[in-house]
Tab-separated table of C-alpha atoms in Angstrom:
chain	number	residue	atom	x	y	z
A	1	MET	CA	-38.463	-10.616	40.423
A	2	ALA	CA	-40.170	-7.640	37.712
A	3	SER	CA	-42.596	-9.409	35.305
A	4	PHE	CA	-41.125	-9.945	31.681
A	5	GLU	CA	-43.063	-7.219	29.757
A	6	VAL	CA	-41.581	-4.931	32.455
A	7	SER	CA	-38.425	-6.100	32.683
A	8	MET	CA	-37.659	-6.481	28.480
A	9	MET	CA	-39.654	-2.609	27.898
A	10	ARG	CA	-37.335	-1.208	30.739
A	11	TYR	CA	-34.107	-2.576	28.946
A	12	VAL	CA	-35.446	-1.851	25.693
A	13	ASN	CA	-35.698	1.907	26.843
A	14	LYS	CA	-32.500	2.058	28.882
A	15	HIS	CA	-30.178	1.104	25.713
A	16	ASN	CA	-32.431	2.447	23.013
A	17	LEU	CA	-32.178	-0.162	21.038
A	18	LEU	CA	-35.956	0.426	19.574
A	19	LYS	CA	-37.232	4.124	18.214
A	20	VAL	CA	-40.359	4.909	16.503
A	21	GLY	CA	-40.192	3.731	12.705
A	22	ASP	CA	-38.191	0.528	13.177
A	23	LYS	CA	-38.752	-2.279	11.380
A	24	VAL	CA	-37.461	-5.335	13.099
A	25	LEU	CA	-37.019	-8.350	11.830
A	26	VAL	CA	-36.865	-11.014	14.482
A	27	GLY	CA	-34.164	-14.241	13.714
A	28	CYS	CA	-36.537	-17.291	14.471
A	29	SER	CA	-35.942	-20.809	14.867
A	30	GLY	CA	-39.471	-21.834	16.320
A	31	GLY	CA	-38.242	-22.448	19.500
A	32	ILE	CA	-39.438	-20.646	22.809
A	33	ASP	CA	-36.974	-18.031	23.540
A	34	SER	CA	-37.464	-16.869	19.227
A	35	MET	CA	-41.075	-17.424	19.500
A	36	ALA	CA	-41.496	-15.634	22.613
A	37	LEU	CA	-39.184	-12.387	21.390
A	38	LEU	CA	-41.572	-12.535	18.137
A	39	TYR	CA	-44.841	-12.570	20.482
A	40	PHE	CA	-43.888	-10.404	22.167
A	41	LEU	CA	-42.347	-7.366	20.029
A	42	ASN	CA	-45.233	-7.966	17.680
A	43	SER	CA	-48.128	-7.594	20.801
A	44	LYS	CA	-45.877	-4.190	21.299
A	45	LYS	CA	-45.332	-2.836	18.087
A	46	GLY	CA	-48.303	0.016	18.791
A	47	GLU	CA	-46.969	0.602	21.557
A	48	LEU	CA	-43.187	0.825	20.778
A	49	GLY	CA	-44.280	2.302	17.233
A	50	ILE	CA	-42.865	-0.335	15.392
A	51	SER	CA	-43.426	-2.992	12.440
A	52	VAL	CA	-41.821	-6.244	12.760
A	53	VAL	CA	-40.895	-9.220	10.034
A	54	ALA	CA	-40.037	-12.584	10.915
A	55	VAL	CA	-36.968	-14.931	9.243
A	56	HIS	CA	-36.217	-18.239	9.336
A	57	VAL	CA	-33.737	-20.599	8.503
A	58	ASN	CA	-33.513	-24.419	7.824
A	59	HIS	CA	-30.029	-26.046	8.126
A	60	MET	CA	-31.259	-29.248	7.221
A	61	LEU	CA	-29.231	-31.118	9.956
A	62	ARG	CA	-31.946	-33.102	11.503
A	63	GLY	CA	-33.867	-34.174	8.586
A	64	LYS	CA	-37.835	-34.128	8.803
A	65	GLU	CA	-37.369	-31.909	12.310
A	66	SER	CA	-35.339	-29.145	10.507
A	67	HIS	CA	-38.564	-29.715	7.782
A	68	GLU	CA	-41.562	-29.109	10.038
A	69	ASP	CA	-39.207	-26.632	12.310
A	70	ARG	CA	-39.501	-24.492	9.035
A	71	LEU	CA	-43.505	-25.101	8.360
A	72	PHE	CA	-44.338	-24.178	12.185
A	73	THR	CA	-42.249	-20.570	11.843
A	74	GLU	CA	-44.302	-19.790	8.806
A	75	HIS	CA	-47.414	-20.762	9.838
A	76	GLN	CA	-47.443	-19.195	13.385
A	77	ALA	CA	-45.835	-16.106	11.882
A	78	ALA	CA	-49.258	-15.928	9.565
A	79	GLN	CA	-51.293	-16.808	12.423
A	80	TRP	CA	-50.287	-13.478	13.831
A	81	GLY	CA	-50.332	-11.812	10.741
A	82	ILE	CA	-46.294	-11.454	10.845
A	83	GLU	CA	-44.552	-11.326	7.032
A	84	CYS	CA	-42.213	-14.617	7.304
A	85	TYR	CA	-38.815	-15.140	5.263
A	86	SER	CA	-37.286	-18.761	5.296
A	87	ARG	CA	-34.328	-20.517	3.585
A	88	GLU	CA	-33.312	-24.272	3.300
A	89	ILE	CA	-29.107	-23.975	3.689
A	90	PRO	CA	-28.276	-27.449	2.614
A	91	ILE	CA	-25.047	-27.385	5.392
A	92	PRO	CA	-24.423	-30.892	5.535
A	93	LYS	CA	-23.454	-30.833	1.656
A	94	ILE	CA	-21.810	-27.169	2.333
A	95	PHE	CA	-19.549	-28.836	5.457
A	96	ALA	CA	-18.408	-31.972	2.901
A	97	LYS	CA	-16.967	-29.757	0.748
A	98	GLN	CA	-15.449	-26.895	3.110
A	99	GLY	CA	-14.900	-28.747	6.033
A	100	GLY	CA	-14.217	-26.174	9.438
A	101	ASN	CA	-16.251	-25.899	11.882
A	102	LYS	CA	-19.572	-27.145	11.882
A	103	GLN	CA	-21.276	-24.507	14.396
A	104	GLN	CA	-19.231	-21.413	12.942
A	105	LEU	CA	-19.921	-22.629	9.313
A	106	CYS	CA	-23.806	-22.638	10.646
A	107	ARG	CA	-23.291	-19.287	11.759
A	108	THR	CA	-21.624	-17.343	8.478
A	109	GLU	CA	-24.761	-18.992	6.395
A	110	ARG	CA	-27.095	-17.882	8.441
A	111	TYR	CA	-26.230	-14.377	9.324
A	112	ALA	CA	-25.534	-13.978	5.429
A	113	TYR	CA	-29.182	-14.765	4.868
A	114	PHE	CA	-30.524	-12.596	7.475
A	115	LEU	CA	-28.501	-9.706	5.981
A	116	GLU	CA	-30.147	-10.315	2.626
A	117	VAL	CA	-33.426	-10.122	4.373
A	118	MET	CA	-32.859	-7.252	6.403
A	119	LYS	CA	-31.292	-5.086	3.150
A	120	TYR	CA	-34.862	-6.328	1.037
A	121	THR	CA	-37.403	-5.338	3.852
A	122	SER	CA	-34.997	-2.333	4.630
A	123	ALA	CA	-35.373	-3.298	7.691
A	124	THR	CA	-33.795	-1.212	10.337
A	125	LYS	CA	-32.819	-3.603	13.230
A	126	PHE	CA	-32.405	-7.744	13.545
A	127	ALA	CA	-33.590	-9.092	16.740
A	128	THR	CA	-31.845	-12.210	18.415
A	129	ALA	CA	-33.207	-14.196	20.864
A	130	HIS	CA	-29.723	-14.537	23.313
A	131	HIS	CA	-31.358	-14.220	26.818
A	132	ALA	CA	-29.297	-13.318	30.459
A	133	ASP	CA	-28.483	-17.169	30.607
A	134	ASP	CA	-26.874	-17.233	27.275
A	135	GLN	CA	-25.225	-14.214	28.282
A	136	LEU	CA	-23.487	-16.328	30.985
A	137	GLU	CA	-23.019	-18.816	28.809
A	138	THR	CA	-20.952	-16.712	26.536
A	139	ILE	CA	-18.779	-15.587	29.592
A	140	LEU	CA	-18.269	-18.772	30.870
A	141	MET	CA	-17.353	-20.325	27.435
A	142	SER	CA	-14.827	-17.539	26.854
A	143	ALA	CA	-13.097	-18.218	30.085
A	144	VAL	CA	-12.950	-22.098	29.629
A	145	ARG	CA	-11.189	-21.247	25.902
A	146	GLY	CA	-9.256	-18.681	27.439
A	147	SER	CA	-10.370	-16.694	24.347
A	148	LEU	CA	-10.124	-12.850	24.700
A	149	GLN	CA	-13.132	-10.923	22.926
A	150	ASP	CA	-12.283	-7.405	21.005
A	151	GLY	CA	-13.589	-4.855	23.328
A	152	SER	CA	-16.307	-6.603	24.704
A	153	PHE	CA	-16.882	-8.735	27.739
A	154	GLY	CA	-19.993	-11.119	26.317
A	155	MET	CA	-22.465	-9.789	24.226
A	156	LEU	CA	-23.704	-6.087	23.265
A	157	ALA	CA	-26.960	-5.262	24.011
A	158	SER	CA	-26.784	-3.514	20.310
A	159	ARG	CA	-24.054	-3.520	17.568
A	160	SER	CA	-24.001	-2.299	14.001
A	161	PHE	CA	-25.424	-4.813	11.445
A	162	GLY	CA	-25.340	-4.073	7.750
A	163	THR	CA	-27.010	-1.188	6.946
A	164	GLY	CA	-28.585	-1.354	10.798
A	165	TYR	CA	-28.574	-2.877	13.866
A	166	LEU	CA	-28.583	-6.236	15.721
A	167	ILE	CA	-30.114	-5.637	19.071
A	168	ARG	CA	-30.585	-8.189	21.789
A	169	PRO	CA	-33.868	-7.271	23.843
A	170	GLN	CA	-34.425	-10.197	25.471
A	171	LEU	CA	-30.510	-10.181	26.902
A	172	ALA	CA	-32.901	-8.278	29.852
A	173	VAL	CA	-34.301	-11.617	30.851
A	174	GLY	CA	-33.375	-15.328	31.701
A	175	LYS	CA	-34.737	-18.290	30.615
A	176	GLU	CA	-36.850	-18.787	33.440
A	177	GLN	CA	-39.004	-15.542	32.733
A	178	ILE	CA	-39.291	-16.410	29.241
A	179	VAL	CA	-40.843	-20.241	30.177
A	180	SER	CA	-43.044	-18.483	32.208
A	181	TYR	CA	-44.171	-15.669	29.908
A	182	ALA	CA	-44.871	-18.206	27.134
A	183	LYS	CA	-46.729	-20.872	29.203
A	184	GLN	CA	-49.150	-17.101	30.342
A	185	GLN	CA	-49.331	-16.517	26.987
A	186	ASN	CA	-49.813	-20.182	25.121
A	187	ILE	CA	-46.820	-19.296	22.976
A	188	PRO	CA	-46.591	-22.162	20.787
A	189	TYR	CA	-43.133	-23.321	20.299
A	190	ARG	CA	-40.961	-26.078	19.094
A	191	GLU	CA	-38.055	-27.814	20.620
A	192	ASP	CA	-35.004	-28.462	19.241
A	193	SER	CA	-33.263	-32.069	20.121
A	194	SER	CA	-29.823	-30.842	19.541
A	195	ASN	CA	-30.047	-28.495	22.434
A	196	ALA	CA	-29.741	-32.023	25.017
A	197	GLU	CA	-27.127	-32.887	22.672
A	198	ALA	CA	-23.667	-32.802	25.852
A	199	ALA	CA	-21.532	-32.847	22.329
A	200	TYR	CA	-21.072	-29.029	22.833
A	201	THR	CA	-19.561	-27.347	25.309
A	202	ARG	CA	-22.606	-24.769	25.521
A	203	ASN	CA	-25.129	-27.520	25.914
A	204	ARG	CA	-22.557	-28.868	28.551
A	205	LEU	CA	-22.263	-25.642	31.143
A	206	ARG	CA	-26.100	-25.377	30.340
A	207	GLN	CA	-26.694	-28.808	31.745
A	208	ARG	CA	-24.340	-28.755	34.213
A	209	VAL	CA	-22.765	-25.801	35.799
A	210	LEU	CA	-25.448	-23.536	35.693
A	211	PRO	CA	-27.799	-25.621	38.290
A	212	PHE	CA	-24.742	-24.922	40.440
A	213	LEU	CA	-24.965	-21.465	39.939
A	214	LYS	CA	-28.597	-20.882	39.909
A	215	ALA	CA	-28.169	-22.867	43.591
A	216	GLU	CA	-25.773	-20.182	44.640
A	217	SER	CA	-28.003	-17.276	43.049
A	218	ARG	CA	-31.428	-17.194	41.169
A	219	GLU	CA	-30.354	-13.702	40.129
A	220	VAL	CA	-26.742	-15.543	38.417
A	221	SER	CA	-27.748	-14.391	35.185
A	222	LYS	CA	-28.966	-11.109	35.896
A	223	HIS	CA	-25.686	-10.385	37.682
A	224	PHE	CA	-23.856	-11.894	34.561
A	225	VAL	CA	-25.339	-9.074	32.317
A	226	GLU	CA	-24.711	-5.961	34.755
A	227	LEU	CA	-21.679	-7.036	34.760
A	228	ALA	CA	-21.112	-7.322	31.478
A	229	GLU	CA	-22.701	-3.843	30.788
A	230	ASP	CA	-20.305	-2.372	33.403
A	231	MET	CA	-17.124	-4.529	31.861
A	232	GLN	CA	-18.055	-3.252	28.311
A	233	GLN	CA	-18.353	0.502	29.085
A	234	ASP	CA	-15.034	0.407	30.128
A	235	GLN	CA	-13.331	-1.567	28.073
A	236	GLN	CA	-15.530	0.627	25.151
A	237	LEU	CA	-12.786	3.941	26.355
A	238	LEU	CA	-9.821	1.253	26.236
A	239	GLN	CA	-10.492	0.054	23.339
A	240	GLU	CA	-10.906	3.673	21.629
A	241	LEU	CA	-7.564	4.618	23.242
A	242	ALA	CA	-5.549	1.623	22.138
A	243	ARG	CA	-7.247	2.257	18.590
A	244	GLU	CA	-5.601	5.858	18.566
A	245	LYS	CA	-2.930	4.580	19.895
A	246	VAL	CA	-2.446	1.616	17.484
A	247	GLN	CA	-3.295	4.166	14.393
A	248	GLN	CA	-0.438	6.898	15.335
A	249	MET	CA	2.298	4.029	15.278
A	250	ILE	CA	1.720	1.864	12.572
A	251	GLU	CA	2.445	2.096	8.903
A	252	MET	CA	0.582	0.068	6.710
A	253	LYS	CA	2.745	-0.953	3.237
A	254	GLU	CA	1.797	-3.566	1.339
A	255	GLU	CA	0.806	-7.093	3.190
A	256	GLU	CA	2.907	-5.485	5.815
A	257	ILE	CA	2.307	-3.741	9.067
A	258	ILE	CA	5.661	-2.004	10.449
A	259	LEU	CA	6.050	-0.386	13.743
A	260	SER	CA	8.207	0.451	16.422
A	261	ALA	CA	8.518	-1.777	19.811
A	262	LYS	CA	9.786	0.803	21.893
A	263	SER	CA	6.357	3.172	20.964
A	264	PHE	CA	4.389	-0.224	21.994
A	265	ARG	CA	5.948	-0.299	25.036
A	266	VAL	CA	5.535	3.132	26.651
A	267	GLU	CA	2.131	2.321	26.752
A	268	PRO	CA	0.203	1.330	29.844
A	269	ARG	CA	-0.241	-2.413	29.619
A	270	ALA	CA	-3.633	-2.453	29.812
A	271	LEU	CA	-3.415	-0.990	26.225
A	272	GLN	CA	-1.012	-3.075	25.227
A	273	LYS	CA	-3.059	-6.203	25.285
A	274	ARG	CA	-6.137	-4.352	23.813
A	275	MET	CA	-3.382	-2.894	21.087
A	276	VAL	CA	-1.965	-6.387	20.068
A	277	LEU	CA	-5.182	-8.009	19.278
A	278	LEU	CA	-6.175	-4.518	16.946
A	279	LEU	CA	-3.279	-5.634	14.987
A	280	LEU	CA	-3.663	-9.126	14.653
A	281	ASN	CA	-7.714	-8.281	13.670
A	282	TYR	CA	-5.392	-6.590	10.896
A	283	LEU	CA	-3.740	-9.932	10.048
A	284	TYR	CA	-7.187	-12.171	10.634
A	285	ASN	CA	-11.463	-12.797	11.790
A	286	PRO	CA	-11.328	-13.375	14.950
A	287	LYS	CA	-14.325	-15.353	14.351
A	288	GLN	CA	-12.328	-17.896	12.079
A	289	VAL	CA	-9.139	-17.634	13.874
A	290	PRO	CA	-9.166	-17.805	18.040
A	291	LEU	CA	-7.283	-14.622	19.547
A	292	THR	CA	-6.148	-16.744	22.547
A	293	ARG	CA	-4.346	-15.274	26.246
A	294	GLN	CA	-1.265	-16.766	24.968
A	295	LEU	CA	-1.136	-15.592	21.024
A	296	VAL	CA	-1.643	-11.759	22.505
A	297	GLU	CA	0.785	-12.188	25.805
A	298	GLN	CA	3.629	-14.031	22.855
A	299	VAL	CA	3.220	-10.756	20.886
A	300	GLN	CA	2.887	-8.755	23.491
A	301	GLU	CA	6.528	-9.942	25.217
A	302	MET	CA	8.511	-9.966	21.705
A	303	MET	CA	7.627	-5.645	21.836
A	304	GLN	CA	9.307	-5.542	25.361
A	305	SER	CA	12.871	-5.495	23.716
A	306	SER	CA	14.385	-3.528	21.142
A	307	SER	CA	17.626	-5.793	21.057
A	308	GLY	CA	18.644	-8.658	18.535
A	309	THR	CA	16.385	-10.374	16.128
A	310	VAL	CA	13.003	-12.229	17.356
A	311	PHE	CA	11.059	-14.146	14.924
A	312	LEU	CA	7.312	-15.334	16.201
A	313	HIS	CA	5.429	-18.090	13.791
A	314	LEU	CA	1.676	-16.626	13.801
A	315	PRO	CA	-1.501	-19.027	12.623
A	316	GLN	CA	-2.225	-19.117	9.288
A	317	SER	CA	1.591	-18.950	7.997
A	318	TYR	CA	1.790	-15.180	9.043
A	319	ILE	CA	5.073	-14.284	11.391
A	320	ALA	CA	5.699	-11.260	13.460
A	321	ILE	CA	9.733	-10.672	13.315
A	322	ARG	CA	11.885	-8.058	15.666
A	323	GLN	CA	14.335	-6.700	14.114
A	324	TYR	CA	15.764	-4.625	16.819
A	325	ASP	CA	13.409	-1.823	17.096
A	326	VAL	CA	11.490	-2.098	14.336
A	327	VAL	CA	8.667	-5.083	14.372
A	328	ILE	CA	6.935	-6.139	10.667
A	329	PHE	CA	3.978	-8.372	11.222
A	330	ARG	CA	3.346	-10.185	7.282
A	331	CYS	CA	2.742	-13.437	5.318
A	332	GLN	CA	5.279	-16.037	5.411
A	333	SER	CA	5.661	-17.754	1.912
A	334	LEU	CA	6.193	-21.453	1.705
A	335	THR	CA	8.197	-21.043	-1.073
A	336	GLN	CA	11.855	-18.884	-1.196
A	337	THR	CA	11.398	-15.696	-1.923
A	338	SER	CA	13.246	-13.326	-4.613
A	339	THR	CA	16.681	-12.891	-4.060
A	340	LEU	CA	17.978	-8.797	-3.246
A	341	ALA	CA	19.640	-7.081	-6.386
A	342	PRO	CA	22.415	-5.030	-5.159
A	343	ILE	CA	22.035	-1.652	-3.870
A	344	THR	CA	24.472	0.435	-3.754
A	345	ILE	CA	25.103	2.410	-0.337
A	346	ALA	CA	26.643	5.933	-0.831
A	347	THR	CA	26.513	9.542	0.611
A	348	ASP	CA	22.835	9.538	-0.619
A	349	TRP	CA	20.002	7.591	1.639
A	350	THR	CA	19.547	4.535	-0.408
A	351	SER	CA	15.350	3.232	-0.010
A	352	PHE	CA	13.962	1.953	2.890
A	353	TYR	CA	14.288	-1.785	3.113
A	354	ASN	CA	12.482	-3.811	5.822
A	355	GLY	CA	11.898	-0.910	7.782
A	356	ARG	CA	15.727	0.644	6.987
A	357	ARG	CA	17.633	2.801	4.944
A	358	TYR	CA	21.328	3.284	4.737
A	359	LYS	CA	24.440	5.970	3.791
A	360	VAL	CA	27.910	5.607	4.065
A	361	VAL	CA	29.596	8.898	5.118
A	362	PRO	CA	33.277	9.568	6.185
A	363	THR	CA	33.513	9.581	9.779
A	364	ASP	CA	33.994	13.755	10.102
A	365	GLN	CA	30.779	14.287	7.708
A	366	LEU	CA	28.408	12.427	10.378
A	367	VAL	CA	25.728	14.552	11.460
A	368	HIS	CA	23.252	13.526	13.816
A	369	VAL	CA	20.830	11.513	12.682
A	370	ASP	CA	17.360	10.348	14.594
A	371	LYS	CA	16.176	6.686	15.219
A	372	ALA	CA	19.561	5.530	13.493
A	373	VAL	CA	22.511	3.509	14.980
A	374	ASN	CA	26.039	4.544	13.484
A	375	TRP	CA	28.510	1.550	13.184
A	376	TYR	CA	32.236	2.799	12.832
A	377	PHE	CA	34.714	1.000	10.511
A	378	GLN	CA	37.746	1.083	8.684
A	379	ALA	CA	38.271	0.836	4.998
A	380	PRO	CA	40.359	2.154	1.973
A	381	GLU	CA	39.192	6.146	0.808
A	382	ASN	CA	37.963	4.959	-2.106
A	383	ALA	CA	35.993	1.533	-0.835
A	384	SER	CA	32.427	1.119	-1.634
A	385	PHE	CA	29.775	-0.867	-0.452
A	386	CYS	CA	26.562	-2.168	-1.472
A	387	MET	CA	23.745	-4.127	0.437
A	388	ARG	CA	22.706	-7.687	-1.485
A	389	SER	CA	21.256	-11.309	-0.477
A	390	ARG	CA	23.758	-13.516	0.928
A	391	LYS	CA	25.950	-15.913	-1.336
A	392	SER	CA	26.843	-19.174	-1.307
A	393	GLY	CA	29.995	-19.423	0.999
A	394	ASP	CA	29.858	-16.054	3.159
A	395	ARG	CA	31.269	-16.286	5.970
A	396	ILE	CA	30.890	-13.390	8.978
A	397	GLN	CA	33.920	-12.162	11.294
A	398	LEU	CA	31.914	-12.148	14.729
A	399	ALA	CA	33.109	-10.190	17.689
A	400	GLY	CA	35.127	-13.093	19.984
A	401	MET	CA	35.332	-15.748	17.267
A	402	LYS	CA	38.640	-16.252	15.897
A	403	GLN	CA	37.178	-18.009	12.309
A	404	PRO	CA	34.530	-16.387	10.430
A	405	LYS	CA	31.081	-18.152	10.673
A	406	LYS	CA	29.632	-19.455	7.777
A	407	LEU	CA	26.627	-17.028	6.836
A	408	THR	CA	24.080	-20.321	6.717
A	409	ARG	CA	25.212	-21.681	10.137
A	410	LEU	CA	24.496	-18.332	11.920
A	411	MET	CA	20.697	-17.964	10.433
A	412	ILE	CA	20.276	-21.356	11.533
A	413	ASP	CA	21.194	-20.569	14.796
A	414	GLU	CA	19.533	-18.095	14.431
A	415	LYS	CA	16.311	-19.680	13.791
A	416	ILE	CA	16.043	-17.593	10.555
A	417	PRO	CA	12.952	-19.366	8.330
A	418	MET	CA	13.887	-21.198	5.814
A	419	PRO	CA	12.234	-19.337	2.849
A	420	MET	CA	13.863	-16.098	4.308
A	421	ARG	CA	16.991	-17.028	3.849
A	422	GLU	CA	18.141	-16.566	0.769
A	423	SER	CA	16.188	-12.910	0.549
A	424	TRP	CA	18.094	-11.876	3.875
A	425	PRO	CA	20.070	-8.546	3.348
A	426	VAL	CA	24.196	-7.729	4.131
A	427	ILE	CA	25.846	-5.192	3.549
A	428	THR	CA	29.366	-5.974	2.087
A	429	THR	CA	32.302	-3.732	1.297
A	430	ASP	CA	33.746	-3.768	-2.490
A	431	LYS	CA	36.202	-6.982	-1.174
A	432	ASN	CA	32.994	-8.847	0.201
A	433	GLU	CA	34.325	-8.234	3.972
A	434	LEU	CA	30.559	-8.588	5.782
A	435	LEU	CA	29.745	-5.597	7.411
A	436	LEU	CA	26.052	-6.077	8.973
A	437	VAL	CA	23.975	-8.444	8.802
A	438	PRO	CA	20.780	-6.290	9.290
A	439	GLY	CA	18.151	-6.923	12.547
A	440	LEU	CA	21.004	-10.072	12.994
A	441	ARG	CA	24.098	-9.592	14.046
A	442	PRO	CA	26.953	-6.941	13.511
A	443	SER	CA	30.647	-8.169	12.123
A	444	ALA	CA	33.895	-7.657	14.314
A	445	LEU	CA	34.925	-5.103	11.953
A	446	VAL	CA	32.299	-2.573	13.172
A	447	SER	CA	31.128	-0.863	16.290
A	448	GLN	CA	29.171	1.069	17.681
A	449	GLN	CA	32.193	2.876	19.291
A	450	LYS	CA	34.138	5.427	16.916
A	451	ARG	CA	37.876	3.896	17.095
A	452	ASP	CA	41.128	5.655	16.145
A	453	ARG	CA	41.357	3.639	12.954
A	454	ASP	CA	38.270	4.528	11.856
A	455	ASN	CA	37.612	6.871	8.945
A	456	TRP	CA	34.340	5.450	7.733
A	457	VAL	CA	30.578	5.183	9.628
A	458	LEU	CA	27.458	3.149	8.042
A	459	VAL	CA	24.127	5.369	9.651
A	460	GLU	CA	21.033	2.344	9.482
A	461	GLN	CA	18.230	4.890	10.041
A	462	PHE	CA	14.705	2.850	11.051
A	463	LEU	CA	11.322	4.287	10.320
């Protein structure tokens, strides 16, 4: 096994993590991992042509112990001639007020401070002390939770952060190498008592699973780092292709995302999953809403057809609606949406509404229109037509049924969410005969095949 310093320098050069003139801000908890990283970078600053600054956060979760960690980090940085910035963040008070996930809250507040210091010091790189064992744990946690990462597999060696980059040079080495290096160099450090708590998933994996894996191979963490690098390179290519495809097929309209199910499903399955992740990332912060495999597969599955209407309820009151080929992602209001003012449908196109527009022409004036469905029907020559919201008492004559069906009953059967029922459009004649409930059902009065008696055609065009 190569020495700590050799492995670190090789990894830094391989991934171009540092360049001459970089100012590196090092996140230091006072633990062995971050103190080893701070010592290493400071000892190599002349060789690398960099300058080093330290930053510490006291989350105030462990009382006196947390305060002593801060004092220790500040003192040791000063001993090594390193400028150190630190702050106390009252996580218990913030958590009591906001609730949520305490670990995520700590990370959010901590990284906000790191960005602040990075900007103040004009640092170009922010270095964390994540090592090869952490990479192994991260990959195992994703597998255990069934979560999908956006275009990555495990932690990246480098990524954008503020106006610079976040780097993880210590992915080059495992915990044993860090401990050995700290011992050789007499590097002082603090022990975090919370690292031994079995309440956290990561700690349980570290205490119970990693020893079994390392018993099979002492190099297992290194192998997972190498696997992650290979996977990340493949993922990066697929992610770039998926992003190009999504940008070409979606239309952003106010707070809606609209696309064609057909344009989605013609893409390879390997791209479809990543395209769904990108779509969901338009709606959510993936750090706050876990993008599980089940959620992604549900969205992917609803795109595999262009028949009928499908609703998919998403986290945080979002909803995905597929009406025939048109798929709409939007936030679902918990209150009733406003009713639709009547829109006259004549020989000129209406405006687009919910991804569709309409016109009605005599059958002998019909011309071919792309992305459209033709609904033939019979009505008086002087008839008029409109699109409006449903009214109390509306009924629709469905094919194969002797009696008209209440529209409210149809919407219940089709699982239309309550807030959407009042504003759901219907297309009627001037005699209030329902011709079409867009995205839901046609009435028996219309047909996609022209019949002898039909003299009108309703043209429904999709975005």
